[in-house]
PDB file of C-alpha atoms in Angstrom:
ATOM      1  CA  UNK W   1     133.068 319.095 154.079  1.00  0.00           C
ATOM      2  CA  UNK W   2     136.387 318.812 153.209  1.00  0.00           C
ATOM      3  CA  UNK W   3     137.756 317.381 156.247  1.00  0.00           C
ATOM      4  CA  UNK W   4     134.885 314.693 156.167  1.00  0.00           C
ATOM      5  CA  UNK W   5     135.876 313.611 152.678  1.00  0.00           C
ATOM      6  CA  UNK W   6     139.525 312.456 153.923  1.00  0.00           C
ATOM      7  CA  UNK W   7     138.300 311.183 156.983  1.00  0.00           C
ATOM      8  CA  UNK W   8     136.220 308.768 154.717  1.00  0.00           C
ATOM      9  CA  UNK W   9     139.109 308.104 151.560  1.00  0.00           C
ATOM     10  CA  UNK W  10     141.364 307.526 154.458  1.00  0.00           C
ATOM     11  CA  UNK W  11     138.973 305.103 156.413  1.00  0.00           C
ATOM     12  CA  UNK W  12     137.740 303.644 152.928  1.00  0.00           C
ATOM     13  CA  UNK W  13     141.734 303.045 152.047  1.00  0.00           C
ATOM     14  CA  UNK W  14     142.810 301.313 155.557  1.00  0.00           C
ATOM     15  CA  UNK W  15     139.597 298.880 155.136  1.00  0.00           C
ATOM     16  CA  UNK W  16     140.597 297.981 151.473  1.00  0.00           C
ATOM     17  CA  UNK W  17     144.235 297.655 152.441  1.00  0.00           C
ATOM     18  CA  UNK W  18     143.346 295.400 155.100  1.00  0.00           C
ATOM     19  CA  UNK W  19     140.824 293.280 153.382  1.00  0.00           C
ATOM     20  CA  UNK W  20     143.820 292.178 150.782  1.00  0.00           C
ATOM     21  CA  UNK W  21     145.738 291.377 153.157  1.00  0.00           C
ATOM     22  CA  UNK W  22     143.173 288.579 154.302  1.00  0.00           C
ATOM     23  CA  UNK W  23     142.827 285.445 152.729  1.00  0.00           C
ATOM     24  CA  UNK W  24     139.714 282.673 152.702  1.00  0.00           C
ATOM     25  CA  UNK W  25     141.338 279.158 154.016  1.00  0.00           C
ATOM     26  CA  UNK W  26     140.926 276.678 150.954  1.00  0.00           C
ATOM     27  CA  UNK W  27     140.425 273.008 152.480  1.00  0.00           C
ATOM     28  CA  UNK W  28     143.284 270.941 151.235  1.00  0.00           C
ATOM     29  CA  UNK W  29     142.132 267.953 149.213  1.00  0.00           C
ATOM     30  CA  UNK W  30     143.434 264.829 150.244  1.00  0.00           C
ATOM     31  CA  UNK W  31     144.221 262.787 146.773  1.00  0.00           C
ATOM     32  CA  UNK W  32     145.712 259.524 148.496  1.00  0.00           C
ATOM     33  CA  UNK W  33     142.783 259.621 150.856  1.00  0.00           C
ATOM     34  CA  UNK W  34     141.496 255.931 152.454  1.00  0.00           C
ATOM     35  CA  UNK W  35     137.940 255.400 153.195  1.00  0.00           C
ATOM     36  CA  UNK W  36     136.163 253.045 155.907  1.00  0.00           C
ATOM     37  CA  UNK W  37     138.909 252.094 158.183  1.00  0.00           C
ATOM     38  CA  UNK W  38     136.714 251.343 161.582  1.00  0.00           C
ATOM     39  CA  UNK W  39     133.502 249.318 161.129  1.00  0.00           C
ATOM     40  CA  UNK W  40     130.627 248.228 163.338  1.00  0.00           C
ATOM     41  CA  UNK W  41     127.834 245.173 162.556  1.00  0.00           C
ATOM     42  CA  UNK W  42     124.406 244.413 164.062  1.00  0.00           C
ATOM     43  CA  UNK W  43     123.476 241.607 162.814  1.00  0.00           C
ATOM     44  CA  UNK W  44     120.896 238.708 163.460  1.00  0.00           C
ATOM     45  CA  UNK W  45     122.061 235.283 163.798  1.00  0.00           C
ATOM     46  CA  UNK W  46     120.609 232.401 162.262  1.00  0.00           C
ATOM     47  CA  UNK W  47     122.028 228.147 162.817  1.00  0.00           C
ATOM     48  CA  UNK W  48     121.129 226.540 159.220  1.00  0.00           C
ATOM     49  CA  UNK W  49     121.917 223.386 157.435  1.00  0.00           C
ATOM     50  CA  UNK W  50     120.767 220.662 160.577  1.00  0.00           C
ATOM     51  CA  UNK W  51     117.404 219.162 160.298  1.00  0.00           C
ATOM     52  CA  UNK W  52     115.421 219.309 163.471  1.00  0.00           C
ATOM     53  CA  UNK W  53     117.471 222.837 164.580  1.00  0.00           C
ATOM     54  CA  UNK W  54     115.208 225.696 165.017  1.00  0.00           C
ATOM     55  CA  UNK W  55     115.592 229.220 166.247  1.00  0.00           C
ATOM     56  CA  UNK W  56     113.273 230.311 169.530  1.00  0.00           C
ATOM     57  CA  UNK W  57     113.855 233.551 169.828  1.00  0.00           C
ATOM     58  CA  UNK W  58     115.449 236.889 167.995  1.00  0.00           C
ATOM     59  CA  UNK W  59     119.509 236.027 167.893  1.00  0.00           C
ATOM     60  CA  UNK W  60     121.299 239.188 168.056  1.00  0.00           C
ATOM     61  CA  UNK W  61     125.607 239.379 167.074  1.00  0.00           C
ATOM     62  CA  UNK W  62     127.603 242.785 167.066  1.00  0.00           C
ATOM     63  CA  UNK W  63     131.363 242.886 165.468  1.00  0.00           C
ATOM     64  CA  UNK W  64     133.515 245.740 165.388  1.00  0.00           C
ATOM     65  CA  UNK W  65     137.279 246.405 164.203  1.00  0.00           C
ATOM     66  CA  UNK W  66     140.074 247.772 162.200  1.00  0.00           C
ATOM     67  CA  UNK W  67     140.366 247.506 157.890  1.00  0.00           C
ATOM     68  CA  UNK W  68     143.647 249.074 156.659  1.00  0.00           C
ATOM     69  CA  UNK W  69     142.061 250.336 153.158  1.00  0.00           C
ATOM     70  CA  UNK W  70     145.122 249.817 150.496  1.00  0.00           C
ATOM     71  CA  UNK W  71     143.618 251.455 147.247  1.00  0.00           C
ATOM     72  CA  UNK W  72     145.231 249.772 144.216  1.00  0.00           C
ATOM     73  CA  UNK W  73     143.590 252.058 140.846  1.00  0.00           C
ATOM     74  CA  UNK W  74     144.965 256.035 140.460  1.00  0.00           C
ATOM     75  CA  UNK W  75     141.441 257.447 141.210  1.00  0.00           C
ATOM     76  CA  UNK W  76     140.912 255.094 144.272  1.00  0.00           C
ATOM     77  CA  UNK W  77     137.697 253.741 143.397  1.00  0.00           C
ATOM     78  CA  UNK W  78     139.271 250.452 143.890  1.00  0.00           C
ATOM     79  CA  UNK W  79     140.873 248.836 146.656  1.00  0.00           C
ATOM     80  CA  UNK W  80     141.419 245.927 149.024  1.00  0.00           C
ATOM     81  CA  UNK W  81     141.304 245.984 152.517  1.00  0.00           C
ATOM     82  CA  UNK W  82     142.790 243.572 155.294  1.00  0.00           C
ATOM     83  CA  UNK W  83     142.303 243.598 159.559  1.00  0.00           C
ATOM     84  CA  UNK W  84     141.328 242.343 162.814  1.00  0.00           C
ATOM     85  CA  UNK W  85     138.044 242.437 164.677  1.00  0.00           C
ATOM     86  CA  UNK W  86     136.050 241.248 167.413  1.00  0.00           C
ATOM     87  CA  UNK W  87     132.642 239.707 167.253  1.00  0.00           C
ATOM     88  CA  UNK W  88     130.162 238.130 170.175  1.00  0.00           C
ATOM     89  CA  UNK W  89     127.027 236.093 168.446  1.00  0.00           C
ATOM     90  CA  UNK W  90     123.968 234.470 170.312  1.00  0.00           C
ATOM     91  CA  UNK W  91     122.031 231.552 169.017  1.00  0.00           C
ATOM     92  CA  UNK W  92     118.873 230.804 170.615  1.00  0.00           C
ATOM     93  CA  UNK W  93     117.610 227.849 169.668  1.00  0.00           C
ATOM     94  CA  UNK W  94     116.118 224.549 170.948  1.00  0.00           C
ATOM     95  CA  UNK W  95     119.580 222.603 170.442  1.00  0.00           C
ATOM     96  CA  UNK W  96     120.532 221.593 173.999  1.00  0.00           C
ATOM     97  CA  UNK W  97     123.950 221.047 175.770  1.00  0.00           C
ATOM     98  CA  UNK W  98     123.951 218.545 178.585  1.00  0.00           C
ATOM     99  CA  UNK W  99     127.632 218.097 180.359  1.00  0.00           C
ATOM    100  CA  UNK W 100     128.512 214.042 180.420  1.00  0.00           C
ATOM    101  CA  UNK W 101     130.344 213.265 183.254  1.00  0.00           C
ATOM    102  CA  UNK W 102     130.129 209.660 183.167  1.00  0.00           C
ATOM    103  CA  UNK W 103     133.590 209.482 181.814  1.00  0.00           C
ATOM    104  CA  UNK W 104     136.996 211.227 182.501  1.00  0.00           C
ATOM    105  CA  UNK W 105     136.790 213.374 179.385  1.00  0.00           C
ATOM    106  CA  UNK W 106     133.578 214.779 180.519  1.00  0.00           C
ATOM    107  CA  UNK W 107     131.934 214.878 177.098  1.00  0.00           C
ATOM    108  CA  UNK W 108     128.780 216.333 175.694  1.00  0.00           C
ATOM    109  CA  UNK W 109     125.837 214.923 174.723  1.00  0.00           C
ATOM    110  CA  UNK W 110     123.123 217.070 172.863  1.00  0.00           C
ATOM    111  CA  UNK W 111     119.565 216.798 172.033  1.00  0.00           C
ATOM    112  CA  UNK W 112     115.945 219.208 170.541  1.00  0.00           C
ATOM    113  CA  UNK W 113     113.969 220.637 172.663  1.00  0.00           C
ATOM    114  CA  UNK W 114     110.371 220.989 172.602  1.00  0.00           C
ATOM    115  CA  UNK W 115     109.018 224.644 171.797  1.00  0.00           C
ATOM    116  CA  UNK W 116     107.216 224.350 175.298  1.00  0.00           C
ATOM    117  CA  UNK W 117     109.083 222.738 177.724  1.00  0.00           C
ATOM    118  CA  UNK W 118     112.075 225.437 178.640  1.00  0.00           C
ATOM    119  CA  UNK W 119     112.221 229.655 178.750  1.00  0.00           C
ATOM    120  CA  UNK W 120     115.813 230.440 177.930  1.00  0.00           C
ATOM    121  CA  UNK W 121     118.614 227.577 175.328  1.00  0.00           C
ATOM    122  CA  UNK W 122     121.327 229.890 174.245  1.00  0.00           C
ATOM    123  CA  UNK W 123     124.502 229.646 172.881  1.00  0.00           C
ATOM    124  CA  UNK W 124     127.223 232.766 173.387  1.00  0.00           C
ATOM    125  CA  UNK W 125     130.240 232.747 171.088  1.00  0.00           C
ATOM    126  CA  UNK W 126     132.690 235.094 170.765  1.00  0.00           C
ATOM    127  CA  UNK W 127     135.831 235.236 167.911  1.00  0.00           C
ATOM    128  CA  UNK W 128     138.511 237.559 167.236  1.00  0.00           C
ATOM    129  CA  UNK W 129     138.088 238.061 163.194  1.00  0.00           C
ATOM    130  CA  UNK W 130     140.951 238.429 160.264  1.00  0.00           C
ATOM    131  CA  UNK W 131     138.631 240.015 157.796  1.00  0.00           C
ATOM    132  CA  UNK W 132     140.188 240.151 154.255  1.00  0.00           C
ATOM    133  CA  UNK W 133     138.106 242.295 151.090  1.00  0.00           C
ATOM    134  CA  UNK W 134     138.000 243.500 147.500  1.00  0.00           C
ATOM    135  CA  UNK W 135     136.269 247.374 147.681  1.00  0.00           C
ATOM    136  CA  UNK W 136     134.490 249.116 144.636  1.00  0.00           C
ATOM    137  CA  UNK W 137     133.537 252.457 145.420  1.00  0.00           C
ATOM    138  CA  UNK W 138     132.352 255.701 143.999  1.00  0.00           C
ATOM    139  CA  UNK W 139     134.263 258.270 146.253  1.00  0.00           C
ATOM    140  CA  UNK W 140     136.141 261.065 145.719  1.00  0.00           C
ATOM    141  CA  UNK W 141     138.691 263.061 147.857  1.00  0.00           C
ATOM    142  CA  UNK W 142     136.411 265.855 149.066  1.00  0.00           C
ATOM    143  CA  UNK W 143     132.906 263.707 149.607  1.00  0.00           C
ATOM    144  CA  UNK W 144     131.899 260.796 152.033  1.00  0.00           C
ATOM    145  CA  UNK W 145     129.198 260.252 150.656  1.00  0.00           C
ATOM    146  CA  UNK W 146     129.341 257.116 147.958  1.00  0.00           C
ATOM    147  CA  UNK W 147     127.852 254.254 146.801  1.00  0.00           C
ATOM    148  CA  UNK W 148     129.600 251.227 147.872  1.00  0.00           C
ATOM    149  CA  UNK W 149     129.643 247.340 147.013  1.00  0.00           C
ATOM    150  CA  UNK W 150     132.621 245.261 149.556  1.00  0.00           C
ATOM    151  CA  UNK W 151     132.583 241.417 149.035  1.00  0.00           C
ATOM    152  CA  UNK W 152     135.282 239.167 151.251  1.00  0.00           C
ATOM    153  CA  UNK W 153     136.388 236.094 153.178  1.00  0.00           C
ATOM    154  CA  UNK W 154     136.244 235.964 157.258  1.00  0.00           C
ATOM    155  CA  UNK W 155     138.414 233.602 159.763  1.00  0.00           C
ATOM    156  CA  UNK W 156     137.051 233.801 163.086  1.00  0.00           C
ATOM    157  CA  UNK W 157     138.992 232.150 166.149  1.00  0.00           C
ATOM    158  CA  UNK W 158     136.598 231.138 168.985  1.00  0.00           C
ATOM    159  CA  UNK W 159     138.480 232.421 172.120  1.00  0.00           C
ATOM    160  CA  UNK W 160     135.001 231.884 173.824  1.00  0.00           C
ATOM    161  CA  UNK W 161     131.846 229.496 174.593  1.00  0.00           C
ATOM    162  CA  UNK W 162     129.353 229.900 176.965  1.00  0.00           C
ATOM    163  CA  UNK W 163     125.888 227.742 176.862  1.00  0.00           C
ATOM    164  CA  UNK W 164     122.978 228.671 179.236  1.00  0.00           C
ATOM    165  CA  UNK W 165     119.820 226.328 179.335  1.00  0.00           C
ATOM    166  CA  UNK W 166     116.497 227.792 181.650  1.00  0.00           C
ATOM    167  CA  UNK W 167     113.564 226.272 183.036  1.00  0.00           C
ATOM    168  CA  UNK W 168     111.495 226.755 185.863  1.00  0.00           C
ATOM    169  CA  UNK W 169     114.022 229.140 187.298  1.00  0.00           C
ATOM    170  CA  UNK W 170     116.555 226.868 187.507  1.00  0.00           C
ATOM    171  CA  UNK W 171     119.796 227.151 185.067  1.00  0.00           C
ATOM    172  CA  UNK W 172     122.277 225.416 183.550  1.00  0.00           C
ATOM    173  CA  UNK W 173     125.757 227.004 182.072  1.00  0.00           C
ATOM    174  CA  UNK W 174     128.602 224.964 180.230  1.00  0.00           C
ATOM    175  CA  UNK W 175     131.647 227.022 178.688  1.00  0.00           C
ATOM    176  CA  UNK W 176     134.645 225.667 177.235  1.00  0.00           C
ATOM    177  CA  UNK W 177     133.098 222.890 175.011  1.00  0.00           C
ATOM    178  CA  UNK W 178     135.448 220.978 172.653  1.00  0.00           C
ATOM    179  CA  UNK W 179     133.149 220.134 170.633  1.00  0.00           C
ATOM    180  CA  UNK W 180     133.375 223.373 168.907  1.00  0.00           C
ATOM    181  CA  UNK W 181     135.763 223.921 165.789  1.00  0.00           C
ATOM    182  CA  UNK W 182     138.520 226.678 167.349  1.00  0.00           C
ATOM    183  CA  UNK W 183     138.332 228.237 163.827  1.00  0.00           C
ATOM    184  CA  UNK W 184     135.595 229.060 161.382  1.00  0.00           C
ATOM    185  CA  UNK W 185     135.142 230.895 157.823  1.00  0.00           C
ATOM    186  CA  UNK W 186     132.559 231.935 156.101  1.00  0.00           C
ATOM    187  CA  UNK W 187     132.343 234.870 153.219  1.00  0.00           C
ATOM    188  CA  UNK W 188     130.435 237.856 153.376  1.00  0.00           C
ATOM    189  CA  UNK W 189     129.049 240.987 151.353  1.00  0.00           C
ATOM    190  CA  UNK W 190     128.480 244.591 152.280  1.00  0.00           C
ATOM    191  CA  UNK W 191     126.711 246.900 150.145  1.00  0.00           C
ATOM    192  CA  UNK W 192     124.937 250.179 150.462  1.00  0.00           C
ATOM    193  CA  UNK W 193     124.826 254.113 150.510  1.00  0.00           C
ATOM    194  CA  UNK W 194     126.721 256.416 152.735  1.00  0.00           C
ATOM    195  CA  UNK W 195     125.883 255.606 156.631  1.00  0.00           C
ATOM    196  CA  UNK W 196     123.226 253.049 155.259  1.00  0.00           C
ATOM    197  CA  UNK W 197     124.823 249.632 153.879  1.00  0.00           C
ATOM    198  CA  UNK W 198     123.039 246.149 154.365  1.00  0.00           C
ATOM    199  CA  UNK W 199     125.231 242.996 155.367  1.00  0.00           C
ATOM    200  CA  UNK W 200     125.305 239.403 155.015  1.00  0.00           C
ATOM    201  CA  UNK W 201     128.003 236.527 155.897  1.00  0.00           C
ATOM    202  CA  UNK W 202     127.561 232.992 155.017  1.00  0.00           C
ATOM    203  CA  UNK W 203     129.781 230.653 156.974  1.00  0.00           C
ATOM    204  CA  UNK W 204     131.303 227.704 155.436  1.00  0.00           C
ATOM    205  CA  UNK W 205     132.932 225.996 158.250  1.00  0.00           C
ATOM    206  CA  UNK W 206     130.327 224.232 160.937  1.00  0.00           C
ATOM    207  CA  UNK W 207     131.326 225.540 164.217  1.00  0.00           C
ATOM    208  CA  UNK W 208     130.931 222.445 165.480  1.00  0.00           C
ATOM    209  CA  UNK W 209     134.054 219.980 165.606  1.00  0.00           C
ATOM    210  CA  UNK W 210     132.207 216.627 166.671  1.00  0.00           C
ATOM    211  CA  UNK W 211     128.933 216.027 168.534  1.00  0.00           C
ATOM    212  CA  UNK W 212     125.681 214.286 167.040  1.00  0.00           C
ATOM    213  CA  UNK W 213     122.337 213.793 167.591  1.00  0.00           C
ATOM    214  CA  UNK W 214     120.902 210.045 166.664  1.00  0.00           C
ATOM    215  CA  UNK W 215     124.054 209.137 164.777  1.00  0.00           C
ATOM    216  CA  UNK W 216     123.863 212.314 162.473  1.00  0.00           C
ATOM    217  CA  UNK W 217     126.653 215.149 162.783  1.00  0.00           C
ATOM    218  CA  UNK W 218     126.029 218.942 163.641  1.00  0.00           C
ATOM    219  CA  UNK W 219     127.352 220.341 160.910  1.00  0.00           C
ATOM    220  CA  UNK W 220     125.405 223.624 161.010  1.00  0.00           C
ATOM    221  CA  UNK W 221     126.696 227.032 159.698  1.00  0.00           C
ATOM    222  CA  UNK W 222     126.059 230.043 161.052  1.00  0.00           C
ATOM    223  CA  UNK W 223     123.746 232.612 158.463  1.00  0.00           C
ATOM    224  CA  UNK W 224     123.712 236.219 159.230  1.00  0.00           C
ATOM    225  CA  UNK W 225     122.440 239.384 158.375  1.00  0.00           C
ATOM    226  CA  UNK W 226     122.041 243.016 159.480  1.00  0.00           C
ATOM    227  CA  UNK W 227     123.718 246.771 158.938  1.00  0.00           C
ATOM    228  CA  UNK W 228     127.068 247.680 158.977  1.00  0.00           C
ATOM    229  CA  UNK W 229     128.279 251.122 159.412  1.00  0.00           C
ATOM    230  CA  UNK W 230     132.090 252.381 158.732  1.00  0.00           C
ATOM    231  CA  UNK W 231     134.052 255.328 160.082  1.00  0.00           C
ATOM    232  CA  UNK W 232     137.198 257.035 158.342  1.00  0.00           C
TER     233      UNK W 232
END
């Protein structure tokens, strides 16, 4: 009985021994953390501010890219934010592109089309984006999960064009139209719960550069609104 008594102190002593030797990892808490570096936008696209322009069909736009977050208060609630993205946006719509080729500059002329008399009128932008923000936040160094409100001001630099008109199988495609301003700015606002935050930007720039219908000037702006999402 004996014998089974120090078999048991001595096992009970080795285990106890050992278990103070081992320690529980403590996550490290980051305090000069950065949130929402990488962000992604589906948005839909809407053409505003011409009479006569209409949409035809659901315009879809996705932009993605980099925002170095720069916190400027001590608990980091607060901060601005400054990168570079990439964004394609489609407008359909019954504003049509017709290719002049009358004259050496081989111009464009533009005018509506009926609701009935084509299937596809698109327009296919895309712009690398220098996205600059102010960022209020409710974070803290050991939870993602926040409320967030990020207002700020967009340039976008058209580095493509591509216009595609469809009717009774046959097609039409123009790219490379000069008519369109190379650079275009608009403001925007994202707001929103953890992986849910709604978007909106509001350009102020017309992305066209010249071109008129019956002596008045495109100056539509581009309206849009979806979700954005942001990774660390």
């Amino acid at each position: 009985m004996r014998f089974k008594l120090l078999i048991l102190f001595f096992f009970f002593y080795i285990f106890t021994a050992f278990a103070q030797e081992i320690t529980v990892p403590v996550k490290a808490v980051d305090s000069l953390y950065r949130e929402d570096q990488f962000y992604i936008n589906f948005t839909y696209n809407k053409l505003q501010n011409f009479k006569g322009l209409s949409q035809t069909k659901f315009s879809p736009g996705i932009s993605m890219g980099f925002l170095r977050d720069m916190p400027i208060n001590k608990t980091r609630t607060i901060a601005v934010a400054a990168g570079l993205g990439y964004s394609i946006t489609i407008y359909n719509n019954n504003l049509q592109e017709l290719r002049n080729t009358t004259n050496a500059n081989s111009t464009f002329d533009y005018s509506f089309l009926s609701n009935t008399n084509f299937d596809k009128n698109k327009f296919v932008h895309q712009y690398i984006e220098l996205p600059i923000e102010i960022r209020w936040r409710t974070s803290t160094p050991d939870s993602h999960e926040f409320w967030r409100v990020y207002s700020g001001f967009k340039l976008s630099y058209l580095i493509s064009d591509y216009h595609k008109y469809v009717n009774d199988g046959e097609s039409t495609i123009n790219n490379s139209n000069p008519d369109f301003n190379k650079l275009v700015y608009g403001c925007y606002l994202a707001a929103g719960f953890n992986t849910l935050n709604l978007y909106a930007y509001y350009g102020i720039k017309p992305i066209f550069k010249t071109g008129e219908i019956n002596g008045d000037k495109i100056n539509t702006t581009s309206f849009n609104v979806g979700l954005q999402f942001y990774i660390l």
